[in-house]
XYZ file of C-alpha atoms in Angstrom:
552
model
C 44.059 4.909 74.257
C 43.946 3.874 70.396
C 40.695 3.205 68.814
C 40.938 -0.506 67.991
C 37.623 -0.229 66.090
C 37.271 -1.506 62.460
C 36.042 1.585 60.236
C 33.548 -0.253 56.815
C 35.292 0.320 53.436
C 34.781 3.963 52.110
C 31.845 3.390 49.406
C 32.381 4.185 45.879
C 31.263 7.151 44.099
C 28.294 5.529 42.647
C 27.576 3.905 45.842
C 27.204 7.360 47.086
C 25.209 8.818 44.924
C 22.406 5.580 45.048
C 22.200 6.252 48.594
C 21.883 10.306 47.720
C 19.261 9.663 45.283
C 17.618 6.555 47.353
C 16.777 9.182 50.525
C 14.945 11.565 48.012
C 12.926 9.576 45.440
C 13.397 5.961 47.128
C 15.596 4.406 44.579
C 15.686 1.049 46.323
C 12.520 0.418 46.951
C 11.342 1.393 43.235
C 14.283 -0.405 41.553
C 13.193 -3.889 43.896
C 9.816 -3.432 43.023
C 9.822 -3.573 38.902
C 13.379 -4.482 38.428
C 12.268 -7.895 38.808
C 8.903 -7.721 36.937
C 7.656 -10.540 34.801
C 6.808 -9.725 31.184
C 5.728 -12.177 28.821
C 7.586 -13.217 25.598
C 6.742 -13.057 21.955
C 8.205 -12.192 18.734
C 5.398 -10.505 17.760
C 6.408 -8.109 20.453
C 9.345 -6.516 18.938
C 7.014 -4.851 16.052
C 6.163 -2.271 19.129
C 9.767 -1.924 19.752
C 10.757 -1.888 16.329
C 8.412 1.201 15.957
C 9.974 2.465 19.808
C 13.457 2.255 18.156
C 12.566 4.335 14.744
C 10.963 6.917 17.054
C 14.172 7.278 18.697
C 16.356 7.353 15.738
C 13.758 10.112 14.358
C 14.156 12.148 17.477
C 18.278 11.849 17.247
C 18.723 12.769 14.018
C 15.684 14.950 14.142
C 17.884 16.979 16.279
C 20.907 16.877 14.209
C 19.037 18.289 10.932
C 17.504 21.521 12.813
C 21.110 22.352 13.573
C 21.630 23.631 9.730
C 17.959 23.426 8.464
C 16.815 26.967 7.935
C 13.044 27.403 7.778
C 12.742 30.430 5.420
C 10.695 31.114 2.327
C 12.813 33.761 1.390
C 14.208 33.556 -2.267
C 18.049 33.031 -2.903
C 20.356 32.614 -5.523
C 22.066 29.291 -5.718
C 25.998 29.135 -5.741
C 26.675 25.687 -4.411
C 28.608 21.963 -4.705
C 25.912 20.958 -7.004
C 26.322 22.731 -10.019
C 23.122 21.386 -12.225
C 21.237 23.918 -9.838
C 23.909 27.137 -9.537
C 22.141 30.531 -10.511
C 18.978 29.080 -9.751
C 16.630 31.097 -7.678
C 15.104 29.459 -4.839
C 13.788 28.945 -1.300
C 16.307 29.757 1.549
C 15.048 26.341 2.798
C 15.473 24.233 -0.490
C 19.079 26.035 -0.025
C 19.627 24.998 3.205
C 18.365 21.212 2.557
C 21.133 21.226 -0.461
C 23.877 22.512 1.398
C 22.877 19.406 4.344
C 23.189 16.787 1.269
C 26.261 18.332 0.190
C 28.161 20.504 2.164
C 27.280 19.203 5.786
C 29.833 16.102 6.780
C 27.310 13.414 6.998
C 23.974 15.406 6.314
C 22.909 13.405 3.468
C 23.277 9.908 5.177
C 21.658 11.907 8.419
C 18.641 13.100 5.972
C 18.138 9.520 4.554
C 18.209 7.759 7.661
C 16.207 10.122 9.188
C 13.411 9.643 6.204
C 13.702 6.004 6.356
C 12.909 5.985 10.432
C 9.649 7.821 9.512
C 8.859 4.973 7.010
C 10.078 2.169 9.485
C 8.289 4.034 12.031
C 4.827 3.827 10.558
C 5.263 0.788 9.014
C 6.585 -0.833 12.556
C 2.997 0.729 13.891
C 0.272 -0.151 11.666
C 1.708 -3.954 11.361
C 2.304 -3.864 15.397
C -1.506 -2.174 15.917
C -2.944 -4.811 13.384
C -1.593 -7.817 15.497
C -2.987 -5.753 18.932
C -6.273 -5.980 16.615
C -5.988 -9.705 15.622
C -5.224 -10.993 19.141
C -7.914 -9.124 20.737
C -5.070 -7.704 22.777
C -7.047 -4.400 22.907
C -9.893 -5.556 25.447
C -10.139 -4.194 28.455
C -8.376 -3.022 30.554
C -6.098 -1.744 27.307
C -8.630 0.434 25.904
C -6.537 3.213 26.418
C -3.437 1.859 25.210
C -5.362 1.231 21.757
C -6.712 4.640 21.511
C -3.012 5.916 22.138
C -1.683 3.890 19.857
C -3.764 4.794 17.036
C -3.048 8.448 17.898
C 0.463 8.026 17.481
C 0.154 6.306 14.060
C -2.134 9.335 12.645
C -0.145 11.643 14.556
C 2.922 9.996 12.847
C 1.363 9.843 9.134
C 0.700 14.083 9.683
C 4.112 14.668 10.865
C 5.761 12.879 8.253
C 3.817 14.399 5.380
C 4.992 17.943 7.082
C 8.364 16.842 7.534
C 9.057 15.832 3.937
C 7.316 18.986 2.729
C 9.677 21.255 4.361
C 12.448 21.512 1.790
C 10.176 22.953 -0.686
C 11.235 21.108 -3.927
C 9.139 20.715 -6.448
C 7.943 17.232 -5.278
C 6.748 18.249 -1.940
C 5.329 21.460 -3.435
C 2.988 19.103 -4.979
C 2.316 17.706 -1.965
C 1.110 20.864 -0.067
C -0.570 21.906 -3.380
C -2.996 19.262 -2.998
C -2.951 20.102 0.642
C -4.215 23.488 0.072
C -6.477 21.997 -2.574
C -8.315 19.849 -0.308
C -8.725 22.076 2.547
C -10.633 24.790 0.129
C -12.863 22.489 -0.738
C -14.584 22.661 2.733
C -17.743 24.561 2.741
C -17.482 28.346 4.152
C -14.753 27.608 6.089
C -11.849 26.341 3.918
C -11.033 29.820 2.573
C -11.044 30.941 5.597
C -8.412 27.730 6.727
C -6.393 28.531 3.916
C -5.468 32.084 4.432
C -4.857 31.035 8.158
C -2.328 28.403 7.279
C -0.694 30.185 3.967
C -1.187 33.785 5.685
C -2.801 34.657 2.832
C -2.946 33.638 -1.141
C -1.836 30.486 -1.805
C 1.991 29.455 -1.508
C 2.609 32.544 0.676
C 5.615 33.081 2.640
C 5.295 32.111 6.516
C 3.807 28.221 5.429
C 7.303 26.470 6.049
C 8.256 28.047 8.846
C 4.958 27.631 10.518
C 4.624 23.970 9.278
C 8.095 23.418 10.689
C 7.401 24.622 13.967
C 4.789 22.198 14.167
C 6.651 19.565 12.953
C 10.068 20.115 15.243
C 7.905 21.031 18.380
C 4.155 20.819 18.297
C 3.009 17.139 17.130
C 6.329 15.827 18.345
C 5.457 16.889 21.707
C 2.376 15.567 21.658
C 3.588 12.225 20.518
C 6.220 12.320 23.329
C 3.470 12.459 25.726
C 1.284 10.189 23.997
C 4.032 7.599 23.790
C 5.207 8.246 27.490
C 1.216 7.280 28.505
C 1.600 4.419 26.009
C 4.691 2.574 27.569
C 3.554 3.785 31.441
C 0.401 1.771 30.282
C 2.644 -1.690 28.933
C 4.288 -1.625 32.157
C 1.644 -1.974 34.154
C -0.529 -3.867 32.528
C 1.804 -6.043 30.933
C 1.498 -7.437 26.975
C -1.196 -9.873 26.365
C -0.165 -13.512 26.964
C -0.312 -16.630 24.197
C -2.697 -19.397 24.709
C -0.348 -21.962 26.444
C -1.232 -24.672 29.314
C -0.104 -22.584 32.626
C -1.254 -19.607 31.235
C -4.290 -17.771 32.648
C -5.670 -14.111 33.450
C -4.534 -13.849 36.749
C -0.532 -15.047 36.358
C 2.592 -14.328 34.236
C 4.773 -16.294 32.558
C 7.994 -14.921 30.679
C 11.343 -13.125 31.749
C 11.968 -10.898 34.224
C 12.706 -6.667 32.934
C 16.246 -6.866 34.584
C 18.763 -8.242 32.936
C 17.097 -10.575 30.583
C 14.385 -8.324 28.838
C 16.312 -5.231 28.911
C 19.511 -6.934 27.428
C 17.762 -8.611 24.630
C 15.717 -5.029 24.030
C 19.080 -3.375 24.147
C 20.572 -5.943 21.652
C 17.575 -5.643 19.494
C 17.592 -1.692 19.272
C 21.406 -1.667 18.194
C 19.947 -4.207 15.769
C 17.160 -1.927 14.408
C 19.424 1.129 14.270
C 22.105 -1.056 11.820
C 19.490 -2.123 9.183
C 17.737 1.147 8.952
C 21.114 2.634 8.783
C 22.013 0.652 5.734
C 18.875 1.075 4.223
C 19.899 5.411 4.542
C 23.642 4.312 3.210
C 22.634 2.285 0.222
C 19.040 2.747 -0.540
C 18.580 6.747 -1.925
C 15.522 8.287 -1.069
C 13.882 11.631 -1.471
C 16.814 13.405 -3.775
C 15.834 16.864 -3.863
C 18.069 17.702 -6.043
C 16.115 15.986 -8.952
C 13.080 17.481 -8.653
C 14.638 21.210 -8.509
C 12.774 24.110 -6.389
C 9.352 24.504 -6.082
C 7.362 26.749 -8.612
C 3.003 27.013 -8.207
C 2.951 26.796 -11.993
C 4.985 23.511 -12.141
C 4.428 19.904 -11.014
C 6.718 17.089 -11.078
C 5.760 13.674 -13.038
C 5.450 10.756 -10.966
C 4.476 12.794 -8.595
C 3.413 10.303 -5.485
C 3.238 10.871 -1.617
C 5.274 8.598 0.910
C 3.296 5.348 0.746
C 1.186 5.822 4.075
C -0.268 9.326 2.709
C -1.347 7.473 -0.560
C -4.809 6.047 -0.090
C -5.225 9.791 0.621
C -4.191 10.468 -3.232
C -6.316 7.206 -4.067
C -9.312 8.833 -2.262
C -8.897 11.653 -4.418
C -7.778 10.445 -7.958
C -10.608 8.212 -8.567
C -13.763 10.070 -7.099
C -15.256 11.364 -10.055
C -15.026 15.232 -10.284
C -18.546 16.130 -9.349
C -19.796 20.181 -8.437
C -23.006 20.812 -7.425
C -24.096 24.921 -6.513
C -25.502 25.266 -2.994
C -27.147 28.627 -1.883
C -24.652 30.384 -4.378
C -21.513 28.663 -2.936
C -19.758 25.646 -4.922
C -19.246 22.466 -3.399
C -16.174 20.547 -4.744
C -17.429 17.571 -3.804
C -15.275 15.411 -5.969
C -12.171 16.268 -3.202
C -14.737 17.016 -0.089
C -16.231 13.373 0.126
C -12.730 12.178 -0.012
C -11.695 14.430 2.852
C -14.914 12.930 4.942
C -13.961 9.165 3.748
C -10.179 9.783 4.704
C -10.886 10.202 9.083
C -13.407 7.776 8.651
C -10.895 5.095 7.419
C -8.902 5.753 10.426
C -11.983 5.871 12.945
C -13.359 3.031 12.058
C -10.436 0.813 13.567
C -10.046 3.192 16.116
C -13.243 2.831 17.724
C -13.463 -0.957 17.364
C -12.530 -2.009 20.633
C -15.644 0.124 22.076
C -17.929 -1.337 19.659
C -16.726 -5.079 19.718
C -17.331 -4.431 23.891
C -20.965 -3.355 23.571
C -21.454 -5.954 21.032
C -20.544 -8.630 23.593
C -21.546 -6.723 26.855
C -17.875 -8.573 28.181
C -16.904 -6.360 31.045
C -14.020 -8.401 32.170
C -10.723 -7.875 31.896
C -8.763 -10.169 29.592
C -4.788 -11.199 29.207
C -4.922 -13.976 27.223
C -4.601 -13.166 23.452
C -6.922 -14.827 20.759
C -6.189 -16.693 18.051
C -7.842 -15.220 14.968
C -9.370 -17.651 13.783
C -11.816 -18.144 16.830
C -13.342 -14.608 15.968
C -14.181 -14.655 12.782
C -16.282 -11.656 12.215
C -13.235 -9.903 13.987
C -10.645 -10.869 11.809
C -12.287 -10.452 8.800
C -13.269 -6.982 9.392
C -9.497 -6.732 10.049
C -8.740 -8.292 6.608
C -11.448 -6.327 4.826
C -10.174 -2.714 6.197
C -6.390 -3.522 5.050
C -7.796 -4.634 1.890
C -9.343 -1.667 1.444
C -5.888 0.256 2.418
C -4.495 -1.688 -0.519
C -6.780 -0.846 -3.066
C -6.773 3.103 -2.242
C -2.757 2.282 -2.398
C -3.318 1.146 -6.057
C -5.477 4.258 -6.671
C -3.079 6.914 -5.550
C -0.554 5.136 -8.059
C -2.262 4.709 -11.161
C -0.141 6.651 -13.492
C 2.639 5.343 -12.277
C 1.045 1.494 -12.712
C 0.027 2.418 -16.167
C 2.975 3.587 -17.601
C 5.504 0.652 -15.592
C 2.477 -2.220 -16.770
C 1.845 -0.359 -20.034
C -1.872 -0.367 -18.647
C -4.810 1.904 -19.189
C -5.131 4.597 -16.247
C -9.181 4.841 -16.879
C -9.235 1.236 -16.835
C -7.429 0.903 -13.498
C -9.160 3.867 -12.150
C -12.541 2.245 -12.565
C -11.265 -1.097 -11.340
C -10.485 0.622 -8.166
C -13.513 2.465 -7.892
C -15.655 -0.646 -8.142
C -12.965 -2.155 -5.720
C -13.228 0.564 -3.115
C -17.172 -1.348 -2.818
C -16.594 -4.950 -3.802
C -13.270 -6.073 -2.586
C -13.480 -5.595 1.058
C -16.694 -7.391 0.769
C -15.340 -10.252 -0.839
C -12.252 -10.088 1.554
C -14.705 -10.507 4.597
C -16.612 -13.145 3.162
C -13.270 -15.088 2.092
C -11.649 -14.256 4.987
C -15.042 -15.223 7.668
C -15.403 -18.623 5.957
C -11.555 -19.374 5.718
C -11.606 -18.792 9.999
C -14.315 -21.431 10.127
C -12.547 -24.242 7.945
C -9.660 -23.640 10.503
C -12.406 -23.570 13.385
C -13.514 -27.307 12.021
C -10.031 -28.462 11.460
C -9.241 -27.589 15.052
C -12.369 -29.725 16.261
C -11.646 -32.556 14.352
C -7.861 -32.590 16.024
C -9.626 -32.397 19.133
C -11.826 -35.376 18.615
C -9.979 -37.591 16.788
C -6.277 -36.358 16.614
C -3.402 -35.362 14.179
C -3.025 -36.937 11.068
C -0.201 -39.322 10.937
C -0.109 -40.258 6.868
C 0.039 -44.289 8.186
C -2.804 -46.023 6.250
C -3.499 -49.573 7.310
C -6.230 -51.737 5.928
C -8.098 -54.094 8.117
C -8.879 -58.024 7.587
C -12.472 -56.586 6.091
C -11.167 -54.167 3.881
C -11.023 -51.344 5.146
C -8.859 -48.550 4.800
C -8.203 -46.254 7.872
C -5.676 -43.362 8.575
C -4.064 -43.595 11.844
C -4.222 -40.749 13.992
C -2.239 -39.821 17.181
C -3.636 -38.421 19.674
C -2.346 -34.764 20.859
C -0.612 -33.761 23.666
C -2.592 -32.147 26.658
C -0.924 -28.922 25.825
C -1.840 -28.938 22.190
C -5.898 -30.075 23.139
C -5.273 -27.044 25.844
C -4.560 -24.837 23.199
C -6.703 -25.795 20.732
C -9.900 -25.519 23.391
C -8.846 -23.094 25.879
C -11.116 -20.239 24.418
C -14.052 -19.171 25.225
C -16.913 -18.895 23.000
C -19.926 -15.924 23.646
C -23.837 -16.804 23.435
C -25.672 -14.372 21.343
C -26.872 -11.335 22.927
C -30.742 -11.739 23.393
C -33.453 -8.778 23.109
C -35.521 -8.651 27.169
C -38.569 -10.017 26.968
C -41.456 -8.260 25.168
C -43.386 -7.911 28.276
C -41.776 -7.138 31.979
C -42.589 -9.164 34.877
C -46.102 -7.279 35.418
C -47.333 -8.215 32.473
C -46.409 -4.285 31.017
C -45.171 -4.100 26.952
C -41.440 -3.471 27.558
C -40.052 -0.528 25.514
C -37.478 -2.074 22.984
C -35.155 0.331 21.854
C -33.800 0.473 17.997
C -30.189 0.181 19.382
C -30.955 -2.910 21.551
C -32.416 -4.326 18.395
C -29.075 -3.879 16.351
C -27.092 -4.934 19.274
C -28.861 -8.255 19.410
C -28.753 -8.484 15.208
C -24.634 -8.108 15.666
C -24.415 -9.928 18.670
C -26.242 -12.884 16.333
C -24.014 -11.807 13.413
C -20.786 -12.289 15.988
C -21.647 -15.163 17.721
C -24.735 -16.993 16.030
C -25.422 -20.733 14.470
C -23.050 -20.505 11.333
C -20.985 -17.992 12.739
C -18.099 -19.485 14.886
C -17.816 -23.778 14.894
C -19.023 -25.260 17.930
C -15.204 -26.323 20.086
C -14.824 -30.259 21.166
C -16.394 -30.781 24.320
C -14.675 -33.247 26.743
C -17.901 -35.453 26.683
C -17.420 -35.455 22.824
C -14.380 -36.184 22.801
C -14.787 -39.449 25.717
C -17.381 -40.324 23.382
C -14.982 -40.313 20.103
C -12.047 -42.038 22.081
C -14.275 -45.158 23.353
C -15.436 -45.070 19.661
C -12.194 -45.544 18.337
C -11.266 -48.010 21.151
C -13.909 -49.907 20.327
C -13.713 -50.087 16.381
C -9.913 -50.854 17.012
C -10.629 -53.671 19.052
C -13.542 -54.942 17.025
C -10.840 -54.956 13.974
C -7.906 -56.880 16.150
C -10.217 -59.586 16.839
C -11.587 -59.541 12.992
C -7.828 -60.132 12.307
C -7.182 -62.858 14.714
C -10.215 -64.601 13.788
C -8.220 -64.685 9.931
């Protein structure tokens, strides 16, 4: 008897392999579960991506270069396309990085785009970490995150500065000269540092292809890992919301990953790749063939570091050139107390998240972003720090300001060591006071609503602006965050009558917390009883004026 029964459609070759790889790592069930998750929306969110996307073009083309990149201090004779430089004697490296700009189909567009990733890439970072930092996005529970971010932006800034070095012109000679420089000026150890790295006197000949092994495989790696942990992190905790009405610590509002988020991230990093690819076809950058092969007895003019290494070079260029003699040995400490300053400029944001938490004792966890301006103290540390970035910029780049501004390089050195002390002061006080005005402004739209321009005059003579009142979702905004009480010192005695024991650190806790959060330090928000009170007010003076008029 035939088999009348109806056999299901033969499922397609992908089919079969979802099922394959469903019964081993549950496909299904993992694709259902964060396919669909909800992630909120923000322009300010595609600076991290932006800074995802370089990263990725690094890596790619990364790749690429090593293929005909030879890491090799051993000395050549140049017979090549580019004939200024044929019968010189060089570096089998500088070679190598020649024949790439010349010789290798696409190799110089590769090495540009590849050196304007790096700058994208650390650019994308610091202006992505310094909006995490104004928000507030880094409270708990995105500690972590913070501290991962910030160790892929140092990582990055190391990285680049090897990466650039390894073709051994005469530019990024200079470069590792002051390298080397820096690192002897350690006490007792630096020599010691020195012949590790160099493998003996200063240039040596095992420093490139050690410093490209760390640049091709060891920081890399790390920053593979660290940036693994980083998006693992953003996925499950999500990036921090806006202030908007429906939006609170315990919900999500936005798109969900599949398709919307993903297609616009997908659009976004063909985007990303085009611009930074015209920037590497049009905009030249780092020709080695300028500056020739490097020589310890020669140094390029205008000699200047890629512009995230350069408040290093400001650190250094205007600290006076002090020596003192300790216990026999000399301490260089016009380059050592720059080389203290320059992780100290880097942990201070770092670690802010852990001090702004004991300053406020906040435990909770928090999704909500803040608005600058409603932490003051916050923000203008924020302001003060870049400002000090700047001025350390200016430093590392006053010959080169001199000479284009036909200025005096003693005169701007001074100016920016008397900046290094006063401007982020003056920054912080600017910026702290400029946070309140906006705090007040936001009160009085609160109380008495937006300025409409429409000036009518009453019956008695007066003149009054009209004001309309805001929407709910506006007053929402403008009053949805939440202002901290000082932090107050335990009473002197306990409750048996016993002296408590007051530590020094409680007592600068509670001098900060008063600092943070004291009278004159943040502007009281509109209460709902104020503004009641201000409405009936108005109300009443309105009506007090209509009858005025209809008495005329």
């Amino acid at each position: 008897m035939a088999n009348t029964q109806q056999t299901p459609a033969q499922a397609s070759k992908g089919e079969r392999f979802a099922d394959w790889f469903d019964g081993r790592v549950g496909l299904y069930s993992l694709a259902k579960a964060n396919l669909r998750k909800i992630f909120p929306d923000h322009w300010s969110f595609m600076l991290g991506e932006v800074a995802l996307y370089s990263f990725v073009i690094i890596i790619v083309t990364g790749v690429y270069l090593t293929m005909f990149f030879k890491p090799s201090m051993t000395e050549v004779v140049y017979h090549g396309r580019y004939a200024p430089l044929n019968g010189i004697l060089m570096s089998d490296a500088y070679k190598s990085a020649l024949d790439i700009s010349f010789d290798v189909r696409g190799g110089l567009l590769l090495r540009q785009l590849h050196h304007w990733a790096a700058l994208v890439f650390i650019m994308a970072m610091l202006v992505h970490m310094m909006r995490v930092f104004f928000t507030g996005a880094f409270r708990k529970p995105r500690e972590l995150n913070w501290l991962f971010g910030a160790s892929l932006l140092i990582l990055g800034m190391f990285d680049g500065f090897m990466g650039y070095s390894l073709p051994d012109d005469l530019l990024s000679g200079t470069g590792v000269r002051f390298m080397e420089g820096a690192i002897l000026s350690l006490p007792i150890v630096g020599t010691y540092l020195v012949f590790f790295i160099f493998g003996g006197q200063y240039p040596g000949h095992i420093w490139v292809p050690r410093m490209y092994t760390v640049h091709v495989l060891l920081i890399p790696g790390i920053m593979a890992a660290a940036l693994a942990a980083h998006l693992i992190l953003v996925f499950y905790h999500k990036h921090t919301q806006g202030i908007h009405a429906g939006r609170k610590n315990d919900n999500v509002v936005g798109m969900p990953l599949m398709p919307v988020y993903m297609a616009k991230a997908g659009g976004f990093f063909f985007l990303v790749s085009g611009i930074i690819s015209v920037f590497a076809g049009f905009a030249q950058i780092n020709p080695i063939w300028a500056y020739g092969p490097y020589r310890p007895d020669m140094v390029t003019t205008d000699a200047q570091p890629d512009w995230y290494m350069g408040f290093s070079e400001g650190l250094i260029r205007v600290m006076p050139g002090w020596e003192i003699n300790f216990l026999g040995h000399t301490l260089v400490l016009g380059v050592f107390i720059p080389l203290v300053v320059f992780p100290l400029v880097f942990l201070a944001i770092w670690c802010y998240p852990f001090f702004e938490a004991w300053v406020t004792g906040d435990r909770r966890e928090h999704h909500i972003a803040e608005r600058p301006r409603n932490n003051p103290v916050r923000t203008a540390f924020g302001a003060a720090w870049i400002a000090e970035y700047v001025i350390l910029l200016v430093g590392g780049g006053n010959d080169i300001i001199a000479v284009h501004f036909h200025l005096s390089i003693n005169a701007i050195t001074w100016l920016v060591r008397v900046g290094f002390f006063v401007i982020p002061v003056l920054v912080f006080v600017i910026t702290h006071r400029w946070c309140l005005g906006l705090q007040r402004r936001d009160r009085e739209k609160v109380l008495h609503g937006r300025e409409s321009g429409v000036i009518t005059r009453y019956p008695h003579g007066e003149y009054v602006e009209i004001h309309e009142p805001l929407s709910q979702e506006a007053l929402y905004t403008l009053t949805a965050h939440e202002q901290y009480t000082p932090w107050q010192l335990p009473p002197a005695v306990d409750e048996n009558g016993n002296p408590r024991k007051i530590s020094w650190l409680q007592r600068v806790r509670a001098r900060l917390s008063e600092a943070y959060f004291g009278e004159g330090a943040q502007i009281p928000k509109a209460t709902a009883e104020e503004f009641r009170e201000i409405q009936a007010a108005h109300h009443e003076h309105h009506e007090v004026a209509r009858v005025g008029e209809g008495s005329h």
